[in-house]
CSV table of C-alpha atoms and ligand atoms in Angstrom, one decimal:
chain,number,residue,atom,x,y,z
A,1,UNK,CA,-15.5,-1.5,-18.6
A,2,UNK,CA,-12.1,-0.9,-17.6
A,3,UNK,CA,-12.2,-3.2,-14.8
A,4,UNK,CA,-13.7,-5.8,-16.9
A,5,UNK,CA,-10.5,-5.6,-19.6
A,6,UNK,CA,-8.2,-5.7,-16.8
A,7,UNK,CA,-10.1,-8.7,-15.1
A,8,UNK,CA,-9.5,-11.1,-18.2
A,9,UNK,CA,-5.9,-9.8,-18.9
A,10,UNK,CA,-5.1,-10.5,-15.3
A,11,UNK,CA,-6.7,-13.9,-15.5
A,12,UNK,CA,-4.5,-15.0,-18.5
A,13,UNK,CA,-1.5,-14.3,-16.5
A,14,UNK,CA,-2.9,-15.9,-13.2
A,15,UNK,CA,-3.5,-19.1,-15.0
A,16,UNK,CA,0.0,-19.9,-15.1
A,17,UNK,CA,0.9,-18.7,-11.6
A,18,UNK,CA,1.7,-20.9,-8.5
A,19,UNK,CA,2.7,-18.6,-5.8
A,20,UNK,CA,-0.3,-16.2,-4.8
A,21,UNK,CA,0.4,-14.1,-1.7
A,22,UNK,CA,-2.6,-11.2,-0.6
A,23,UNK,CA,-2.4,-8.2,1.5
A,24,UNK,CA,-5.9,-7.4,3.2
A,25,UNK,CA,-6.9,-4.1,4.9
A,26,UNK,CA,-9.5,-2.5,6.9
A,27,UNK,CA,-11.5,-2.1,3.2
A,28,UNK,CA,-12.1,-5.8,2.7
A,29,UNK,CA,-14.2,-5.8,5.6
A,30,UNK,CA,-16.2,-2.5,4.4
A,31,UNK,CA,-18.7,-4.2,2.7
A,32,UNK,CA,-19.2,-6.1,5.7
A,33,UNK,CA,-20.4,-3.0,7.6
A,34,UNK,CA,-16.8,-2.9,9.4
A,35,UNK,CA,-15.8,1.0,9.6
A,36,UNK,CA,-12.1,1.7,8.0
A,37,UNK,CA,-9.9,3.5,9.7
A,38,UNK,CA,-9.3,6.4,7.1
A,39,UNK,CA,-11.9,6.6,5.0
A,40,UNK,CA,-14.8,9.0,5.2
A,41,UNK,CA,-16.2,7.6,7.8
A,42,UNK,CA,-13.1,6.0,9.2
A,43,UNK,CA,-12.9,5.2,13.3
A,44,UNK,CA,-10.2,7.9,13.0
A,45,UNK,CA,-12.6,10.4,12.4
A,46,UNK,CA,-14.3,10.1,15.6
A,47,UNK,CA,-12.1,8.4,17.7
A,48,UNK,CA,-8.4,9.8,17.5
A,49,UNK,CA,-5.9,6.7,17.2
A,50,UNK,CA,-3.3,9.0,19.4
A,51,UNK,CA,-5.9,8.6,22.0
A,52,UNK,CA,-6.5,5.4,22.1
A,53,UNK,CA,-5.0,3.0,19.9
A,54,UNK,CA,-1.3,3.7,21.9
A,55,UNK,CA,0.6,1.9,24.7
A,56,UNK,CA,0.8,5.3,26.5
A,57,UNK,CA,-2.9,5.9,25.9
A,58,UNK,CA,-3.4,2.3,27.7
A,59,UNK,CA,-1.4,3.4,30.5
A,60,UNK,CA,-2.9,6.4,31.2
A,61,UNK,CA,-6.8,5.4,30.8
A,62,UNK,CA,-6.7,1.9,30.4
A,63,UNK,CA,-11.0,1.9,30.9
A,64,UNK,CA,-11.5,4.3,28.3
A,65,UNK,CA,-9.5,2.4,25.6
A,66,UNK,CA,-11.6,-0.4,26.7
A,67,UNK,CA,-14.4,1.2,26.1
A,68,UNK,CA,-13.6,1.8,22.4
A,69,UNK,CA,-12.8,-1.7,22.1
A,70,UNK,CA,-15.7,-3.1,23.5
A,71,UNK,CA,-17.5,-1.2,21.4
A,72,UNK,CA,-15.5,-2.1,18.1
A,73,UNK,CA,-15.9,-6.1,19.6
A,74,UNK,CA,-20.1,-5.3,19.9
A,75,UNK,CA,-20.1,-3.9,16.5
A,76,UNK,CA,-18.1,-6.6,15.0
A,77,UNK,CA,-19.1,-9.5,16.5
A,78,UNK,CA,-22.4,-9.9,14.4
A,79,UNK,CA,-20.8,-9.1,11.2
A,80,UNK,CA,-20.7,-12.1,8.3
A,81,UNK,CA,-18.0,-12.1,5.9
A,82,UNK,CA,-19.0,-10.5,2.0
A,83,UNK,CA,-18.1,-11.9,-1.0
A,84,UNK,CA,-14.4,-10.7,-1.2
A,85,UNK,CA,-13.4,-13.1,2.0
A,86,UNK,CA,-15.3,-15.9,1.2
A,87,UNK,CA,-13.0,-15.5,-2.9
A,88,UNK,CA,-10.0,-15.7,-0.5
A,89,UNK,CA,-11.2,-18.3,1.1
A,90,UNK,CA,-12.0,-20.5,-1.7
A,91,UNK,CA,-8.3,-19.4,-3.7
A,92,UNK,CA,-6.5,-21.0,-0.5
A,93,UNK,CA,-8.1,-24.4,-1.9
A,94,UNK,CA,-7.3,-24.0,-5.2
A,95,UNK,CA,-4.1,-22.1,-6.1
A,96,UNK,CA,-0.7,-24.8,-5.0
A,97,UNK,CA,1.0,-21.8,-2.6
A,98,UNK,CA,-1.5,-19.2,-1.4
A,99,UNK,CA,-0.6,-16.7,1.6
A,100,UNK,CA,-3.0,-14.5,3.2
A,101,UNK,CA,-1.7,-11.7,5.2
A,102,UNK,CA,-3.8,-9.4,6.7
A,103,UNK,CA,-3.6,-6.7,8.9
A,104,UNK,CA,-7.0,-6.7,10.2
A,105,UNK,CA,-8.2,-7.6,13.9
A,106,UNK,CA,-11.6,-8.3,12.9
A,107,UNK,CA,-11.6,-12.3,12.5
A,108,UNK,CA,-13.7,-12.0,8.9
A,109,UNK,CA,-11.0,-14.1,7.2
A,110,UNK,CA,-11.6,-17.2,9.4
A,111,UNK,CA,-15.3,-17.0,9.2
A,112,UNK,CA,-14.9,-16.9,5.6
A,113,UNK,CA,-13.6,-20.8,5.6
A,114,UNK,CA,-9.7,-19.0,5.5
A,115,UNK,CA,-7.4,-21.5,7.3
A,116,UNK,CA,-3.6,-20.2,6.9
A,117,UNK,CA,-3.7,-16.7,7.8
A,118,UNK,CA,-0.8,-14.3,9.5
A,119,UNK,CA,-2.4,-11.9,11.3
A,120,UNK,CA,0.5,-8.8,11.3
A,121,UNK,CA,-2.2,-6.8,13.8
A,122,UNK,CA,-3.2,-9.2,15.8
A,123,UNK,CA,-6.9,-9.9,17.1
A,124,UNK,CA,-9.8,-8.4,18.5
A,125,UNK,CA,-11.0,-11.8,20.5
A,126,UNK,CA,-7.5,-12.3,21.6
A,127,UNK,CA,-6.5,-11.1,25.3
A,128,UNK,CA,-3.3,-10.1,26.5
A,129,UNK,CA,-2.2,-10.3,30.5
A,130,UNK,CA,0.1,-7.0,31.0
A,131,UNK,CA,2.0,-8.9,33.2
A,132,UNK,CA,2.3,-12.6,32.2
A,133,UNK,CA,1.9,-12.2,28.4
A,134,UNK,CA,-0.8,-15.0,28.3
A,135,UNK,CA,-3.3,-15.1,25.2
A,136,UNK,CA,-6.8,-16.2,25.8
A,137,UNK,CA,-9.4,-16.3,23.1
A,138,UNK,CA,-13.0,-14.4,24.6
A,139,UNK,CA,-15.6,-13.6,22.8
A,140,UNK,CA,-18.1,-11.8,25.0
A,141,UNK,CA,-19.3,-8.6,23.5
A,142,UNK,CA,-19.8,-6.6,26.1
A,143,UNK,CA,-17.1,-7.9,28.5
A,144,UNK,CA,-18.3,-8.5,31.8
A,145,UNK,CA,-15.7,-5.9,33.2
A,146,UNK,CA,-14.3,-2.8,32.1
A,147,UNK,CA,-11.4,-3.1,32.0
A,148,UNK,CA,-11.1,-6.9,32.1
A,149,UNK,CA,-8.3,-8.2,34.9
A,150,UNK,CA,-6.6,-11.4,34.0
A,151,UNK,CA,-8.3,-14.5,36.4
A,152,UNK,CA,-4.8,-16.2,37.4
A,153,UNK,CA,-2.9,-13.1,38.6
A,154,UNK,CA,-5.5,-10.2,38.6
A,155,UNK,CA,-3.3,-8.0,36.3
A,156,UNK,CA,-5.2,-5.8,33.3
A,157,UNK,CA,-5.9,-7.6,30.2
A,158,UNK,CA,-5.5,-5.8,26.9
A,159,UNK,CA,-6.4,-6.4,23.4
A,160,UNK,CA,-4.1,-8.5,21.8
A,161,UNK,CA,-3.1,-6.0,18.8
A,162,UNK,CA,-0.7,-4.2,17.7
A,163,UNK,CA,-0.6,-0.3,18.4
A,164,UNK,CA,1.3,2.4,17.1
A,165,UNK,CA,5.0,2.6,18.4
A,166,UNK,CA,4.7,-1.4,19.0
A,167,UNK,CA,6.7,-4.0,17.0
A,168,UNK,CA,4.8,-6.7,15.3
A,169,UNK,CA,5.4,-10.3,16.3
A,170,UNK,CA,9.2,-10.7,14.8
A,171,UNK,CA,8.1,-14.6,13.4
A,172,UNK,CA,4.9,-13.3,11.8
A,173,UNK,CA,6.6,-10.3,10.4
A,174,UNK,CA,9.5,-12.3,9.3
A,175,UNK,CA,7.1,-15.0,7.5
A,176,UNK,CA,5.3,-12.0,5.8
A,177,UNK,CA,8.4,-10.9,4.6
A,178,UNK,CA,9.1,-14.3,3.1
A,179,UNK,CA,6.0,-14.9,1.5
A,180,UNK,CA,6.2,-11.7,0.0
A,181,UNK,CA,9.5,-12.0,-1.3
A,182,UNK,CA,8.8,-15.8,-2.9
A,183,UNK,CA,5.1,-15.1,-4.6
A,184,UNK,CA,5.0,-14.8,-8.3
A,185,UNK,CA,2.0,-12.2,-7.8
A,186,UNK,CA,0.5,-9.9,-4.6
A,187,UNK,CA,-3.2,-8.6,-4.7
A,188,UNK,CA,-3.5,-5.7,-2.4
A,189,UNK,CA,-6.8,-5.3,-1.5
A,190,UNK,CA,-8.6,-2.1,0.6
A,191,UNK,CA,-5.8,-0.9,2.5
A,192,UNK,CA,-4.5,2.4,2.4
A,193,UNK,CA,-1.0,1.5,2.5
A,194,UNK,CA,0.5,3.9,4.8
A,195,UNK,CA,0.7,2.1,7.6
A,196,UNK,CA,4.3,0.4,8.1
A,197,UNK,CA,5.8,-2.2,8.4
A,198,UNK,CA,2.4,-3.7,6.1
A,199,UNK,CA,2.8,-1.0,3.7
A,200,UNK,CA,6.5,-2.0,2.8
A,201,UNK,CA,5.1,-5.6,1.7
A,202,UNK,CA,3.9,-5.0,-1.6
A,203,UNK,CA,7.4,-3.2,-2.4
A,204,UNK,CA,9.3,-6.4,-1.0
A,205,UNK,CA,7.6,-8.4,-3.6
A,206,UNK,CA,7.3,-6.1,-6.4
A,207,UNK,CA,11.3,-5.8,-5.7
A,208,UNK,CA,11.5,-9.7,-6.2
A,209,UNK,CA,9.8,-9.4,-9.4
A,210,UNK,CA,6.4,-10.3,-8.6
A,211,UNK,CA,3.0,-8.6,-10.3
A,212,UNK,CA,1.3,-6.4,-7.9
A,213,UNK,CA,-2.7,-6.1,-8.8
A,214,UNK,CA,-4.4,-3.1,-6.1
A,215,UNK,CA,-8.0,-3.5,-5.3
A,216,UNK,CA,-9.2,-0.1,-4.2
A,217,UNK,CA,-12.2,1.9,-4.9
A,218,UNK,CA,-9.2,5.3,-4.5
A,219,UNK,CA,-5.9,5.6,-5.4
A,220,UNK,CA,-3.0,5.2,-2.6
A,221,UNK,CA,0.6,5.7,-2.7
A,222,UNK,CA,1.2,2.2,-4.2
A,223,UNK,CA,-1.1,3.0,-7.3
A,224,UNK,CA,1.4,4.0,-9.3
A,225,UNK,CA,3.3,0.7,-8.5
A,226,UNK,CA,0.7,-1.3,-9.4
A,227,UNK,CA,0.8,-3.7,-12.5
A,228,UNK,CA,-2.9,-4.1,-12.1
A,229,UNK,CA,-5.1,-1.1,-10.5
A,230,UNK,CA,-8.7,-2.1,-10.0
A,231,UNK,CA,-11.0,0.7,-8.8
A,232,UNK,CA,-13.4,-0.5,-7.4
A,233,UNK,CA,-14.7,-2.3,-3.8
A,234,UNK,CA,-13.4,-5.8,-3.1
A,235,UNK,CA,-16.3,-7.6,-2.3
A,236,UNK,CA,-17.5,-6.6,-6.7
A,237,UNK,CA,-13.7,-7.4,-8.3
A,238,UNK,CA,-12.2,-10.4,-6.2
A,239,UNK,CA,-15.7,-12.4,-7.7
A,240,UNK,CA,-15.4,-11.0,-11.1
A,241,UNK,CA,-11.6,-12.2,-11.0
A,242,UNK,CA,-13.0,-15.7,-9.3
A,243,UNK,CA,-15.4,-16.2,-12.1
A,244,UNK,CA,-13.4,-15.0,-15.2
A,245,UNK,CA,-10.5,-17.4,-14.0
A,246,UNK,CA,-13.3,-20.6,-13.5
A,247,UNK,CA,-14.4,-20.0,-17.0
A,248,UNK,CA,-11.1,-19.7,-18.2
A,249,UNK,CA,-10.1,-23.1,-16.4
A,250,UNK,CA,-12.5,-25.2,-18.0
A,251,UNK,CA,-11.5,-24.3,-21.2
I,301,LIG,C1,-12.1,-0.5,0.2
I,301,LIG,C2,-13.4,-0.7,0.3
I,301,LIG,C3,-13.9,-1.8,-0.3
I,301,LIG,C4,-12.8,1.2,1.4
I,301,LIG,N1,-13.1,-2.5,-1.0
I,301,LIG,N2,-11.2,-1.2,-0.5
I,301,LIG,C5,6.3,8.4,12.8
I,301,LIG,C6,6.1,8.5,14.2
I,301,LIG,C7,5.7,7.3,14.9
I,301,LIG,C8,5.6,6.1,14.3
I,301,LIG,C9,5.8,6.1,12.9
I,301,LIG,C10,6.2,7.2,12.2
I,301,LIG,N3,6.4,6.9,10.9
I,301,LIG,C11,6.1,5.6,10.8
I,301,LIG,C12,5.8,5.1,12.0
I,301,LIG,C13,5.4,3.7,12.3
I,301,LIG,C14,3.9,3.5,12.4
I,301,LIG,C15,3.3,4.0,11.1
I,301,LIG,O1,3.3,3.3,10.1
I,301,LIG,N4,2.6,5.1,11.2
I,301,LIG,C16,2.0,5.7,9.9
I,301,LIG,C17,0.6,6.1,10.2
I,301,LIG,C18,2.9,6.9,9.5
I,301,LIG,N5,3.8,2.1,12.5
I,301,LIG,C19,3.9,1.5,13.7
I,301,LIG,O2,3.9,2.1,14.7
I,301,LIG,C20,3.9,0.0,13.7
I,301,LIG,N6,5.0,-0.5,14.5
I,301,LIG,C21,6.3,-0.2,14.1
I,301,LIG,O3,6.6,0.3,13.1
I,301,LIG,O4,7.2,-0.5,15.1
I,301,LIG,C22,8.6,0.0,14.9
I,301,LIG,C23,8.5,1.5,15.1
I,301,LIG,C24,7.9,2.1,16.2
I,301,LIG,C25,7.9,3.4,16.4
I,301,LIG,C26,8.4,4.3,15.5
I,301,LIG,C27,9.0,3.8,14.4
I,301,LIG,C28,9.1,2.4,14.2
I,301,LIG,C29,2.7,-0.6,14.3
I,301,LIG,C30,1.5,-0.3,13.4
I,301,LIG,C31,0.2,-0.8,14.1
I,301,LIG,C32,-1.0,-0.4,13.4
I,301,LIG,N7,-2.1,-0.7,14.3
I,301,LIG,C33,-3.5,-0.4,13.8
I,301,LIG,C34,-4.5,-0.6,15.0
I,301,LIG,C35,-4.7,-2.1,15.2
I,301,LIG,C36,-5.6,-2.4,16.4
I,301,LIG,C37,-7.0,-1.8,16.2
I,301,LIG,O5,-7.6,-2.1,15.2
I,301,LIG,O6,-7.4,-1.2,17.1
I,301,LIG,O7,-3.8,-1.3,12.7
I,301,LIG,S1,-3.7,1.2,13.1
I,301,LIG,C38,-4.7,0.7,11.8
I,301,LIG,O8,-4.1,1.0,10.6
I,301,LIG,C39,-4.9,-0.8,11.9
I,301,LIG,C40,-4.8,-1.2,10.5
I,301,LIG,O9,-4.5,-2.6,10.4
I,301,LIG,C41,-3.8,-0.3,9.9
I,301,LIG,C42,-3.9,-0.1,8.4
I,301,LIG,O10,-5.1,0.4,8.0
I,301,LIG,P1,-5.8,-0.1,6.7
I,301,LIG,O11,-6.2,-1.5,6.9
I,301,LIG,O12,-4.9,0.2,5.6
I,301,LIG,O13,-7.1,0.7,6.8
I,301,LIG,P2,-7.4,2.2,6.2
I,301,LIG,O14,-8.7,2.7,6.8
I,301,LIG,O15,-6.2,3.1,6.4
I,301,LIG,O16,-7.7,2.0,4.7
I,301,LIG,C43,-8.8,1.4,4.2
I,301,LIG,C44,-8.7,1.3,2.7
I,301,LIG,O17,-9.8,0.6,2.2
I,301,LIG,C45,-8.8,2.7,2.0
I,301,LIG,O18,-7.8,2.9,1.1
I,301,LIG,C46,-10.2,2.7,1.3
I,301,LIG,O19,-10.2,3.4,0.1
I,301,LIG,C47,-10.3,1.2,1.0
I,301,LIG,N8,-11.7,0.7,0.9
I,301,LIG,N9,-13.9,0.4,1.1
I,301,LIG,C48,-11.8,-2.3,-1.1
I,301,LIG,N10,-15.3,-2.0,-0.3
């Protein structure tokens, strides 16, 4: 009940708005049988990210971490997007100045219809030559070598993400930053916000004066931040948003 105050309170004010800009985490693809990273049953959990999501990890086991990521690419490659991307995807058409920023790898967004996406994480179909910094697109799940070598100049391939103690691309982060800064109004939706740089987003634009509204089934340390707290899973609020603000625009 809650939810469902908040949901037409946050509609009267997103009638009047212009500048949308969203933040998307691992939790927006949940719903989409996509394992988090630290929930319950996060990839953490069983995998450890020192491990394997790590330059240094790379280096020393380079077929291992390929392993992990062939299997993520297996598991995800079948996966449709739910009912929270395809919202997104449909807000991009409709709102004057909408920016989706996302630090998943999965792809969902684009399957969902999204067109104009910055990707701060990079992209699980995306390959990376170590030693000529080429980016192919491949989508074989499995790969037909573990670990894949790059066909011009035989060096390893990796996955073109971002791992921890990397920078993010300095254009996409610097666009993010922009976009965050400008929009009237962020929705954060199923990350845990602990992860940095993404994490410092939200701040940025609640900083410029903007409304933050957090879509989260659990609290996380930008809760208490929040203008709008929705507790609940993306894929039930982001439609209950949609269709409170189409029957509020046809009045
Ligand atoms: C739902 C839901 C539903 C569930 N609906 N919601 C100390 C030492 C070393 C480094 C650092 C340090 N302190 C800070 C750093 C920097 C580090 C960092 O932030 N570490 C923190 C963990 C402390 N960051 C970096 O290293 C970044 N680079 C950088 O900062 O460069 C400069 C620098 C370098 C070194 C030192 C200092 C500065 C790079 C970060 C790259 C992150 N990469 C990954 C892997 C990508 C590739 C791959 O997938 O394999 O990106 S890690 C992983 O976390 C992935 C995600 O994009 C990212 C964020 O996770 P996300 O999306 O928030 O997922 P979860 O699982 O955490 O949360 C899901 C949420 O959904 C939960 O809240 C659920 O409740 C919710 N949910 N169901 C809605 N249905």
């Amino acid at each position: 009940m809650k939810n469902k105050e908040n949901v037409t309170s946050l509609t009267e004010i997103l009638q009047n708005m212009k500048r949308i800009a969203v933040l998307t985490g691992a939790g927006i693809s949940a719903e989409s049988g996509i394992p988090t990273f630290r929930g319950k049953e996060g990839l953490w959990k069983t995998y450890r990210a020192e491990e394997l999501a790590t330059p240094s990890a790379f280096s020393q086991n380079p077929k291992l971490v390929w392993e992990w990521y062939d299997w993520r690419r297996g598991l995800i490659g079948p996966k449709e997007p739910n009912a929270g991307h395809k919202v997104l995807a449909c807000w991009e058409k409709i709102f004057p100045s909408f920016a989706l920023i996302t630090q998943n790898i999965d792809g969902l967004h684009q399957k969902a219809g999204s067109k104009n996406i910055l990707e701060l994480h990079g992209n699980i179909w995306k390959l990376r030559c170590t030693e000529e910094g080429t980016i192919t697109e491949n989508h074989e799940a499995p790969l037909k070598e573990i670990p894949p070598r790059c066909p011009d100049c035989g060096a390893l391939l990796r996955p073109h993400v971002v791992w921890f103690g990397e920078s993010l691309s300095s254009s996409t982060l610097h666009k993010a930053y922009l976009l965050s800064s400008s929009c009237e109004i962020m929705f954060v939706v199923g990350t845990s916000a602990v992860v940095q740089p993404a994490a410092s987003l939200p701040f940025s634009a609640s900083e410029a004066g903007a409304k933050i509204v957090e879509i989260n089934p659990d609290p996380t340390p930008l809760t208490s931040y929040s203008d709008f707290s929705f507790r609940g899973k993306a894929g039930e609020i982001l439609p209950l948003i949609d269709e409170e603000l189409n029957i509020e625009s046809q009045d």
